[in-house]
Short mmCIF file of N, CA and C in Angstrom, two decimals:
data_model
loop_
_atom_site.label_atom_id
_atom_site.label_comp_id
_atom_site.label_asym_id
_atom_site.label_seq_id
_atom_site.Cartn_x
_atom_site.Cartn_y
_atom_site.Cartn_z
N UNK A 324 0.83 -1.20 0.00
CA UNK A 324 0.00 0.00 0.00
C UNK A 324 0.87 1.25 0.00
N UNK A 325 1.95 1.25 0.84
CA UNK A 325 2.84 2.41 0.91
C UNK A 325 3.56 2.63 -0.41
N UNK A 326 3.94 1.55 -1.10
CA UNK A 326 4.61 1.70 -2.40
C UNK A 326 3.68 2.33 -3.42
N UNK A 327 2.42 1.91 -3.41
CA UNK A 327 1.44 2.47 -4.33
C UNK A 327 1.23 3.95 -4.05
N UNK A 328 1.11 4.31 -2.79
CA UNK A 328 0.93 5.71 -2.40
C UNK A 328 2.14 6.53 -2.82
N UNK A 329 3.34 6.00 -2.58
CA UNK A 329 4.57 6.71 -2.97
C UNK A 329 4.64 6.88 -4.48
N UNK A 330 4.28 5.84 -5.22
CA UNK A 330 4.31 5.92 -6.69
C UNK A 330 3.31 6.96 -7.18
N UNK A 331 2.11 7.00 -6.59
CA UNK A 331 1.10 7.98 -6.99
C UNK A 331 1.57 9.39 -6.69
N UNK A 332 2.15 9.60 -5.53
CA UNK A 332 2.65 10.94 -5.17
C UNK A 332 3.79 11.37 -6.09
N UNK A 333 4.70 10.46 -6.39
CA UNK A 333 5.81 10.79 -7.28
C UNK A 333 5.30 11.14 -8.67
N UNK A 334 4.36 10.37 -9.17
CA UNK A 334 3.78 10.66 -10.49
C UNK A 334 3.08 12.01 -10.49
N UNK A 335 2.34 12.28 -9.42
CA UNK A 335 1.66 13.57 -9.31
C UNK A 335 2.63 14.74 -9.31
N UNK A 336 3.73 14.61 -8.59
CA UNK A 336 4.73 15.67 -8.56
C UNK A 336 5.37 15.86 -9.92
N UNK A 337 5.63 14.74 -10.61
CA UNK A 337 6.21 14.83 -11.95
C UNK A 337 5.29 15.58 -12.89
N UNK A 338 4.00 15.25 -12.83
CA UNK A 338 3.02 15.91 -13.70
C UNK A 338 2.92 17.39 -13.37
N UNK A 339 2.85 17.71 -12.09
CA UNK A 339 2.70 19.11 -11.69
C UNK A 339 3.92 19.95 -12.02
N UNK A 340 5.12 19.38 -11.99
CA UNK A 340 6.30 20.18 -12.31
C UNK A 340 6.35 20.54 -13.78
N UNK A 341 5.61 19.82 -14.62
CA UNK A 341 5.57 20.14 -16.04
C UNK A 341 4.54 21.19 -16.39
N UNK A 342 3.73 21.62 -15.43
CA UNK A 342 2.68 22.60 -15.68
C UNK A 342 3.24 24.01 -15.63
N UNK A 343 2.65 24.89 -16.39
CA UNK A 343 3.05 26.29 -16.39
C UNK A 343 1.80 27.13 -16.41
N UNK A 344 1.75 28.14 -15.58
CA UNK A 344 0.59 29.02 -15.59
C UNK A 344 0.96 30.31 -16.30
N UNK A 345 -0.03 30.91 -16.94
CA UNK A 345 0.16 32.16 -17.67
C UNK A 345 -0.67 33.22 -16.99
N UNK A 346 -0.05 34.30 -16.60
CA UNK A 346 -0.77 35.38 -15.96
C UNK A 346 -1.19 36.37 -17.04
N UNK A 347 -2.48 36.39 -17.37
CA UNK A 347 -2.99 37.25 -18.44
C UNK A 347 -2.81 38.72 -18.08
N UNK A 348 -2.88 39.05 -16.79
CA UNK A 348 -2.77 40.46 -16.38
C UNK A 348 -1.40 41.04 -16.73
N UNK A 349 -0.34 40.21 -16.67
CA UNK A 349 0.99 40.72 -16.98
C UNK A 349 1.43 40.39 -18.40
N UNK A 350 0.60 39.66 -19.13
CA UNK A 350 0.92 39.32 -20.51
C UNK A 350 0.60 40.50 -21.41
N UNK A 351 1.52 40.80 -22.32
CA UNK A 351 1.30 41.88 -23.27
C UNK A 351 0.22 41.48 -24.26
N UNK A 352 -0.58 42.45 -24.75
CA UNK A 352 -1.64 42.13 -25.72
C UNK A 352 -1.11 41.38 -26.95
N UNK A 353 0.10 41.74 -27.40
CA UNK A 353 0.64 41.06 -28.58
C UNK A 353 0.95 39.61 -28.26
N UNK A 354 1.41 39.32 -27.01
CA UNK A 354 1.66 37.94 -26.62
C UNK A 354 0.36 37.14 -26.59
N UNK A 355 -0.70 37.76 -26.06
CA UNK A 355 -2.00 37.09 -25.99
C UNK A 355 -2.51 36.79 -27.39
N UNK A 356 -2.37 37.74 -28.30
CA UNK A 356 -2.80 37.53 -29.68
C UNK A 356 -2.01 36.39 -30.32
N UNK A 357 -0.70 36.31 -30.03
CA UNK A 357 0.13 35.24 -30.57
C UNK A 357 -0.29 33.88 -30.03
N UNK A 358 -0.74 33.83 -28.77
CA UNK A 358 -1.21 32.56 -28.20
C UNK A 358 -2.47 32.09 -28.89
N UNK A 359 -3.35 33.02 -29.26
CA UNK A 359 -4.63 32.66 -29.87
C UNK A 359 -4.53 32.41 -31.37
N UNK A 360 -3.56 32.99 -32.03
CA UNK A 360 -3.46 32.92 -33.48
C UNK A 360 -3.42 31.51 -34.05
N UNK A 361 -2.61 30.59 -33.51
CA UNK A 361 -2.56 29.26 -34.12
C UNK A 361 -3.89 28.52 -34.13
N UNK A 362 -4.73 28.75 -33.13
CA UNK A 362 -6.02 28.06 -33.07
C UNK A 362 -6.91 28.50 -34.22
N UNK A 363 -6.84 29.75 -34.62
CA UNK A 363 -7.68 30.27 -35.69
C UNK A 363 -7.19 29.79 -37.04
N UNK A 364 -5.90 29.72 -37.23
CA UNK A 364 -5.34 29.47 -38.55
C UNK A 364 -5.43 28.01 -38.99
N UNK A 365 -5.85 27.12 -38.13
CA UNK A 365 -5.91 25.71 -38.48
C UNK A 365 -7.03 25.38 -39.45
N UNK A 366 -8.15 26.11 -39.38
CA UNK A 366 -9.31 25.79 -40.21
C UNK A 366 -9.81 27.05 -40.91
N UNK A 367 -10.36 26.87 -42.10
CA UNK A 367 -10.92 28.00 -42.85
C UNK A 367 -12.25 28.44 -42.26
N UNK A 368 -13.04 27.48 -41.77
CA UNK A 368 -14.31 27.82 -41.13
C UNK A 368 -14.47 26.99 -39.86
N UNK A 369 -15.15 27.58 -38.89
CA UNK A 369 -15.54 26.83 -37.69
C UNK A 369 -16.96 26.36 -37.91
N UNK A 370 -17.26 25.15 -37.48
CA UNK A 370 -18.60 24.61 -37.59
C UNK A 370 -19.04 24.13 -36.22
N UNK A 371 -20.29 24.40 -35.88
CA UNK A 371 -20.84 23.96 -34.59
C UNK A 371 -22.24 23.43 -34.79
N UNK A 372 -22.57 22.43 -34.01
CA UNK A 372 -23.89 21.80 -34.09
C UNK A 372 -24.55 21.86 -32.72
N UNK A 373 -25.84 22.20 -32.72
CA UNK A 373 -26.62 22.24 -31.49
C UNK A 373 -27.81 21.31 -31.59
N UNK A 374 -28.26 20.83 -30.44
CA UNK A 374 -29.37 19.88 -30.40
C UNK A 374 -30.42 20.34 -29.39
N UNK A 375 -31.67 19.94 -29.63
CA UNK A 375 -32.75 20.18 -28.67
C UNK A 375 -33.83 19.12 -28.86
N UNK A 376 -34.39 18.71 -27.74
CA UNK A 376 -35.45 17.70 -27.74
C UNK A 376 -36.80 18.40 -27.80
N UNK A 377 -37.68 17.90 -28.66
CA UNK A 377 -38.99 18.52 -28.87
C UNK A 377 -39.90 18.33 -27.66
N UNK A 378 -39.98 17.11 -27.15
CA UNK A 378 -40.98 16.78 -26.11
C UNK A 378 -40.76 17.51 -24.79
N UNK A 379 -39.57 18.00 -24.53
CA UNK A 379 -39.33 18.69 -23.25
C UNK A 379 -39.64 20.18 -23.32
N UNK A 380 -40.00 20.67 -24.50
CA UNK A 380 -40.30 22.10 -24.63
C UNK A 380 -41.60 22.41 -23.90
N UNK A 381 -41.62 23.54 -23.22
CA UNK A 381 -42.71 23.89 -22.32
C UNK A 381 -43.89 24.53 -23.06
N UNK A 382 -44.64 23.70 -23.78
CA UNK A 382 -45.84 24.18 -24.46
C UNK A 382 -46.74 22.98 -24.74
N UNK A 383 -48.05 23.21 -24.77
CA UNK A 383 -49.00 22.12 -25.03
C UNK A 383 -49.17 21.83 -26.51
N UNK A 384 -49.01 22.84 -27.34
CA UNK A 384 -49.21 22.70 -28.78
C UNK A 384 -47.97 22.04 -29.40
N UNK A 385 -48.10 20.88 -30.06
CA UNK A 385 -46.94 20.20 -30.66
C UNK A 385 -46.19 21.05 -31.70
N UNK A 386 -46.92 21.85 -32.48
CA UNK A 386 -46.25 22.71 -33.47
C UNK A 386 -45.38 23.75 -32.77
N UNK A 387 -45.89 24.32 -31.68
CA UNK A 387 -45.11 25.30 -30.92
C UNK A 387 -43.90 24.64 -30.26
N UNK A 388 -44.05 23.40 -29.80
CA UNK A 388 -42.93 22.66 -29.23
C UNK A 388 -41.82 22.47 -30.26
N UNK A 389 -42.21 22.15 -31.50
CA UNK A 389 -41.21 21.98 -32.57
C UNK A 389 -40.47 23.28 -32.84
N UNK A 390 -41.22 24.40 -32.91
CA UNK A 390 -40.58 25.70 -33.14
C UNK A 390 -39.63 26.07 -32.00
N UNK A 391 -40.05 25.78 -30.78
CA UNK A 391 -39.20 26.07 -29.63
C UNK A 391 -37.94 25.20 -29.64
N UNK A 392 -38.07 23.95 -30.07
CA UNK A 392 -36.92 23.06 -30.15
C UNK A 392 -35.94 23.53 -31.22
N UNK A 393 -36.47 24.02 -32.34
CA UNK A 393 -35.60 24.57 -33.39
C UNK A 393 -34.81 25.74 -32.84
N UNK A 394 -35.50 26.64 -32.14
CA UNK A 394 -34.82 27.81 -31.55
C UNK A 394 -33.77 27.40 -30.52
N UNK A 395 -34.13 26.42 -29.68
CA UNK A 395 -33.19 25.95 -28.65
C UNK A 395 -31.96 25.29 -29.29
N UNK A 396 -32.16 24.54 -30.36
CA UNK A 396 -31.01 23.90 -31.02
C UNK A 396 -30.11 24.94 -31.68
N UNK A 397 -30.71 26.02 -32.18
CA UNK A 397 -29.93 27.10 -32.77
C UNK A 397 -29.10 27.81 -31.70
N UNK A 398 -29.71 28.07 -30.55
CA UNK A 398 -28.96 28.69 -29.45
C UNK A 398 -27.84 27.79 -28.95
N UNK A 399 -28.08 26.48 -28.92
CA UNK A 399 -27.03 25.54 -28.52
C UNK A 399 -25.87 25.57 -29.52
N UNK A 400 -26.18 25.71 -30.80
CA UNK A 400 -25.12 25.80 -31.82
C UNK A 400 -24.33 27.10 -31.66
N UNK A 401 -25.01 28.20 -31.36
CA UNK A 401 -24.31 29.46 -31.10
C UNK A 401 -23.40 29.34 -29.88
N UNK A 402 -23.87 28.65 -28.84
CA UNK A 402 -23.04 28.44 -27.66
C UNK A 402 -21.79 27.65 -28.02
N UNK A 403 -21.95 26.62 -28.85
CA UNK A 403 -20.81 25.81 -29.27
C UNK A 403 -19.82 26.63 -30.10
N UNK A 404 -20.33 27.52 -30.97
CA UNK A 404 -19.43 28.41 -31.72
C UNK A 404 -18.68 29.35 -30.78
N UNK A 405 -19.39 29.89 -29.79
CA UNK A 405 -18.76 30.79 -28.83
C UNK A 405 -17.64 30.08 -28.08
N UNK A 406 -17.84 28.82 -27.72
CA UNK A 406 -16.79 28.04 -27.07
C UNK A 406 -15.56 27.93 -27.96
N UNK A 407 -15.76 27.72 -29.26
CA UNK A 407 -14.64 27.57 -30.17
C UNK A 407 -13.88 28.87 -30.37
N UNK A 408 -14.61 30.00 -30.40
CA UNK A 408 -13.97 31.29 -30.65
C UNK A 408 -13.25 31.80 -29.39
N UNK A 409 -13.92 31.74 -28.25
CA UNK A 409 -13.40 32.36 -27.02
C UNK A 409 -12.92 31.36 -25.98
N UNK A 410 -13.29 30.11 -26.09
CA UNK A 410 -12.92 29.13 -25.09
C UNK A 410 -13.95 29.08 -23.98
N UNK A 411 -13.69 28.22 -23.00
CA UNK A 411 -14.56 28.07 -21.85
C UNK A 411 -13.80 28.44 -20.60
N UNK A 412 -14.48 29.07 -19.67
CA UNK A 412 -13.90 29.30 -18.35
C UNK A 412 -14.39 28.17 -17.47
N UNK A 413 -13.45 27.43 -16.89
CA UNK A 413 -13.80 26.29 -16.05
C UNK A 413 -13.36 26.60 -14.62
N UNK A 414 -14.28 26.45 -13.69
CA UNK A 414 -13.97 26.53 -12.26
C UNK A 414 -14.16 25.13 -11.72
N UNK A 415 -13.12 24.60 -11.07
CA UNK A 415 -13.20 23.25 -10.53
C UNK A 415 -12.73 23.26 -9.09
N UNK A 416 -13.38 22.45 -8.29
CA UNK A 416 -13.02 22.29 -6.89
C UNK A 416 -13.03 20.81 -6.55
N UNK A 417 -11.96 20.36 -5.91
CA UNK A 417 -11.89 18.98 -5.45
C UNK A 417 -11.60 19.00 -3.96
N UNK A 418 -12.24 18.12 -3.23
CA UNK A 418 -11.99 17.98 -1.81
C UNK A 418 -11.41 16.60 -1.56
N UNK A 419 -10.27 16.57 -0.85
CA UNK A 419 -9.59 15.32 -0.57
C UNK A 419 -9.50 15.17 0.95
N UNK A 420 -9.88 13.99 1.45
CA UNK A 420 -9.74 13.67 2.86
C UNK A 420 -9.19 12.26 2.96
N UNK A 421 -8.18 12.07 3.79
CA UNK A 421 -7.54 10.77 3.95
C UNK A 421 -7.08 10.20 2.61
N UNK A 422 -6.51 11.10 1.79
CA UNK A 422 -5.97 10.73 0.48
C UNK A 422 -7.02 10.14 -0.46
N UNK A 423 -8.28 10.50 -0.24
CA UNK A 423 -9.37 10.05 -1.10
C UNK A 423 -10.18 11.26 -1.51
N UNK A 424 -10.50 11.35 -2.79
CA UNK A 424 -11.34 12.44 -3.27
C UNK A 424 -12.75 12.24 -2.72
N UNK A 425 -13.22 13.23 -1.96
CA UNK A 425 -14.57 13.11 -1.38
C UNK A 425 -15.60 13.85 -2.21
N UNK A 426 -15.17 14.87 -2.97
CA UNK A 426 -16.12 15.56 -3.85
C UNK A 426 -15.37 16.30 -4.94
N UNK A 427 -16.00 16.36 -6.09
CA UNK A 427 -15.51 17.13 -7.24
C UNK A 427 -16.68 17.97 -7.74
N UNK A 428 -16.42 19.23 -8.00
CA UNK A 428 -17.46 20.04 -8.63
C UNK A 428 -16.83 20.87 -9.74
N UNK A 429 -17.56 20.99 -10.84
CA UNK A 429 -17.10 21.73 -12.00
C UNK A 429 -18.17 22.72 -12.42
N UNK A 430 -17.73 23.88 -12.86
CA UNK A 430 -18.65 24.88 -13.39
C UNK A 430 -18.03 25.45 -14.65
N UNK A 431 -18.77 25.44 -15.74
CA UNK A 431 -18.27 25.96 -17.01
C UNK A 431 -19.04 27.22 -17.37
N UNK A 432 -18.33 28.19 -17.93
CA UNK A 432 -18.96 29.44 -18.35
C UNK A 432 -18.42 29.80 -19.73
N UNK A 433 -19.32 30.21 -20.59
CA UNK A 433 -18.95 30.66 -21.94
C UNK A 433 -19.52 32.05 -22.11
N UNK A 434 -18.69 32.97 -22.61
CA UNK A 434 -19.15 34.34 -22.80
C UNK A 434 -18.49 34.91 -24.05
N UNK A 435 -19.27 35.61 -24.86
CA UNK A 435 -18.71 36.22 -26.04
C UNK A 435 -19.79 36.72 -26.98
N UNK A 436 -19.34 37.33 -28.06
CA UNK A 436 -20.24 37.87 -29.08
C UNK A 436 -19.97 37.12 -30.38
N UNK A 437 -21.03 36.66 -31.01
CA UNK A 437 -20.90 35.99 -32.32
C UNK A 437 -21.75 36.75 -33.32
N UNK A 438 -21.15 37.13 -34.42
CA UNK A 438 -21.91 37.69 -35.54
C UNK A 438 -21.37 37.11 -36.82
N UNK A 439 -22.17 37.13 -37.86
CA UNK A 439 -21.73 36.65 -39.17
C UNK A 439 -21.78 35.15 -39.34
N UNK A 440 -22.43 34.44 -38.44
CA UNK A 440 -22.53 32.99 -38.58
C UNK A 440 -23.52 32.65 -39.69
N UNK A 441 -23.23 31.59 -40.42
CA UNK A 441 -24.09 31.13 -41.50
C UNK A 441 -24.85 29.90 -41.04
N UNK A 442 -26.16 29.92 -41.25
CA UNK A 442 -26.99 28.77 -40.92
C UNK A 442 -26.79 27.72 -42.01
N UNK A 443 -26.20 26.60 -41.65
CA UNK A 443 -25.93 25.53 -42.61
C UNK A 443 -27.16 24.63 -42.76
N UNK A 444 -27.73 24.21 -41.63
CA UNK A 444 -28.90 23.32 -41.72
C UNK A 444 -29.66 23.28 -40.40
N UNK A 445 -30.97 23.00 -40.53
CA UNK A 445 -31.82 22.66 -39.39
C UNK A 445 -32.49 21.36 -39.80
N UNK A 446 -32.19 20.28 -39.05
CA UNK A 446 -32.61 18.95 -39.46
C UNK A 446 -33.27 18.20 -38.31
N UNK A 447 -34.43 17.58 -38.56
CA UNK A 447 -34.98 16.70 -37.52
C UNK A 447 -34.12 15.44 -37.42
N UNK A 448 -33.83 15.03 -36.18
CA UNK A 448 -33.05 13.82 -35.95
C UNK A 448 -33.94 12.87 -35.16
N UNK A 449 -34.29 11.76 -35.76
CA UNK A 449 -35.22 10.85 -35.11
C UNK A 449 -36.60 11.49 -35.03
N UNK A 450 -37.38 11.06 -34.05
CA UNK A 450 -38.75 11.56 -33.91
C UNK A 450 -38.85 12.74 -32.96
N UNK A 451 -37.81 12.99 -32.13
CA UNK A 451 -38.00 13.93 -31.04
C UNK A 451 -36.87 14.94 -30.87
N UNK A 452 -36.02 15.14 -31.88
CA UNK A 452 -34.86 16.02 -31.73
C UNK A 452 -34.64 16.84 -32.99
N UNK A 453 -34.17 18.07 -32.78
CA UNK A 453 -33.72 18.89 -33.90
C UNK A 453 -32.23 19.15 -33.76
N UNK A 454 -31.56 19.23 -34.91
CA UNK A 454 -30.13 19.50 -34.98
C UNK A 454 -29.94 20.73 -35.86
N UNK A 455 -29.20 21.71 -35.35
CA UNK A 455 -28.89 22.92 -36.12
C UNK A 455 -27.38 23.03 -36.26
N UNK A 456 -26.92 23.29 -37.48
CA UNK A 456 -25.50 23.45 -37.74
C UNK A 456 -25.24 24.86 -38.25
N UNK A 457 -24.25 25.52 -37.64
CA UNK A 457 -23.83 26.87 -38.03
C UNK A 457 -22.36 26.83 -38.42
N UNK A 458 -21.96 27.76 -39.28
CA UNK A 458 -20.54 27.88 -39.62
C UNK A 458 -20.12 29.35 -39.50
N UNK A 459 -18.85 29.55 -39.28
CA UNK A 459 -18.30 30.89 -39.10
C UNK A 459 -16.98 30.96 -39.86
N UNK A 460 -16.86 31.93 -40.76
CA UNK A 460 -15.67 32.10 -41.58
C UNK A 460 -14.48 32.52 -40.74
N UNK A 461 -13.29 32.10 -41.15
CA UNK A 461 -12.05 32.40 -40.43
C UNK A 461 -11.82 33.90 -40.27
N UNK A 462 -12.15 34.68 -41.27
CA UNK A 462 -11.92 36.13 -41.18
C UNK A 462 -12.82 36.76 -40.11
N UNK A 463 -14.04 36.26 -39.96
CA UNK A 463 -14.94 36.77 -38.93
C UNK A 463 -14.42 36.37 -37.56
N UNK A 464 -13.88 35.16 -37.43
CA UNK A 464 -13.31 34.71 -36.16
C UNK A 464 -12.17 35.64 -35.76
N UNK A 465 -11.32 35.99 -36.70
CA UNK A 465 -10.20 36.89 -36.40
C UNK A 465 -10.71 38.27 -35.97
N UNK A 466 -11.76 38.78 -36.62
CA UNK A 466 -12.36 40.06 -36.22
C UNK A 466 -12.93 39.98 -34.80
N UNK A 467 -13.63 38.90 -34.50
CA UNK A 467 -14.22 38.73 -33.17
C UNK A 467 -13.15 38.67 -32.09
N UNK A 468 -12.08 37.96 -32.36
CA UNK A 468 -10.99 37.86 -31.37
C UNK A 468 -10.27 39.19 -31.21
N UNK A 469 -10.09 39.92 -32.31
CA UNK A 469 -9.45 41.24 -32.20
C UNK A 469 -10.32 42.18 -31.37
N UNK A 470 -11.63 42.13 -31.56
CA UNK A 470 -12.56 42.93 -30.77
C UNK A 470 -12.47 42.54 -29.30
N UNK A 471 -12.43 41.25 -29.02
CA UNK A 471 -12.33 40.75 -27.65
C UNK A 471 -11.03 41.20 -26.98
N UNK A 472 -9.91 41.05 -27.70
CA UNK A 472 -8.62 41.46 -27.14
C UNK A 472 -8.57 42.97 -26.91
N UNK A 473 -9.22 43.74 -27.79
CA UNK A 473 -9.30 45.20 -27.58
C UNK A 473 -10.08 45.54 -26.33
N UNK A 474 -11.14 44.79 -26.04
CA UNK A 474 -11.91 45.02 -24.83
C UNK A 474 -11.12 44.67 -23.58
N UNK A 475 -10.35 43.60 -23.64
CA UNK A 475 -9.52 43.20 -22.50
C UNK A 475 -8.46 44.26 -22.24
N UNK A 476 -7.84 44.77 -23.30
CA UNK A 476 -6.82 45.80 -23.16
C UNK A 476 -7.41 47.06 -22.57
N UNK A 477 -8.62 47.45 -23.03
CA UNK A 477 -9.28 48.67 -22.54
C UNK A 477 -9.62 48.55 -21.06
N UNK A 478 -10.02 47.36 -20.61
CA UNK A 478 -10.35 47.14 -19.19
C UNK A 478 -9.12 47.26 -18.30
N UNK A 479 -7.97 46.87 -18.84
CA UNK A 479 -6.74 46.90 -18.06
C UNK A 479 -6.19 48.28 -17.82
N UNK A 480 -6.66 49.28 -18.54
CA UNK A 480 -6.13 50.65 -18.41
C UNK A 480 -6.67 51.34 -17.22
#
C-alpha cells in the first residue's frame, strides 16, 4: 500500500512540475494575440452543431414545441461556436480527505459575441430532436478575437 501511495505521489509531482501558468494580467496584448493565433489558422471555417429535444419544450401545442426546439437547437449551436472562438472558463473544486477524493465540482462558463454565422442546416433527428449546424468564416473569427482582445486591453487601463 505504501509503495502504491509513494508511486502515486511521485507521479503527481512529476506531472505538476511540467505545468506552467500564464498570468494574463501581466501578458502583453501582442503575446496574448500570438497565443490565440494558431487556433484560428488551423481551419478555414468553424462549424458547430446544437441539439434540442422537442418533447421537453414547455408548451401544449406540438407545433409550438417543434418551433421552440428549433430555436433551442440554434442557441445551442451558437453556444458551441462561442466556445470555439473564445474558449470556456472552467472553475473546478476537489476535496480530498484521507488521500481520497470526497467531492468534485465543475462549473463551465462561456461568454462572447458571435456575428456573421451562417446557418448551414436545421434537421430533424429521429422523432424527437432537432439538430442545427452553423458555420463561421475564419476572417470573422479573427475580427471577433481582435474585438475581444481590444476590450480586455481597454479594461486593463
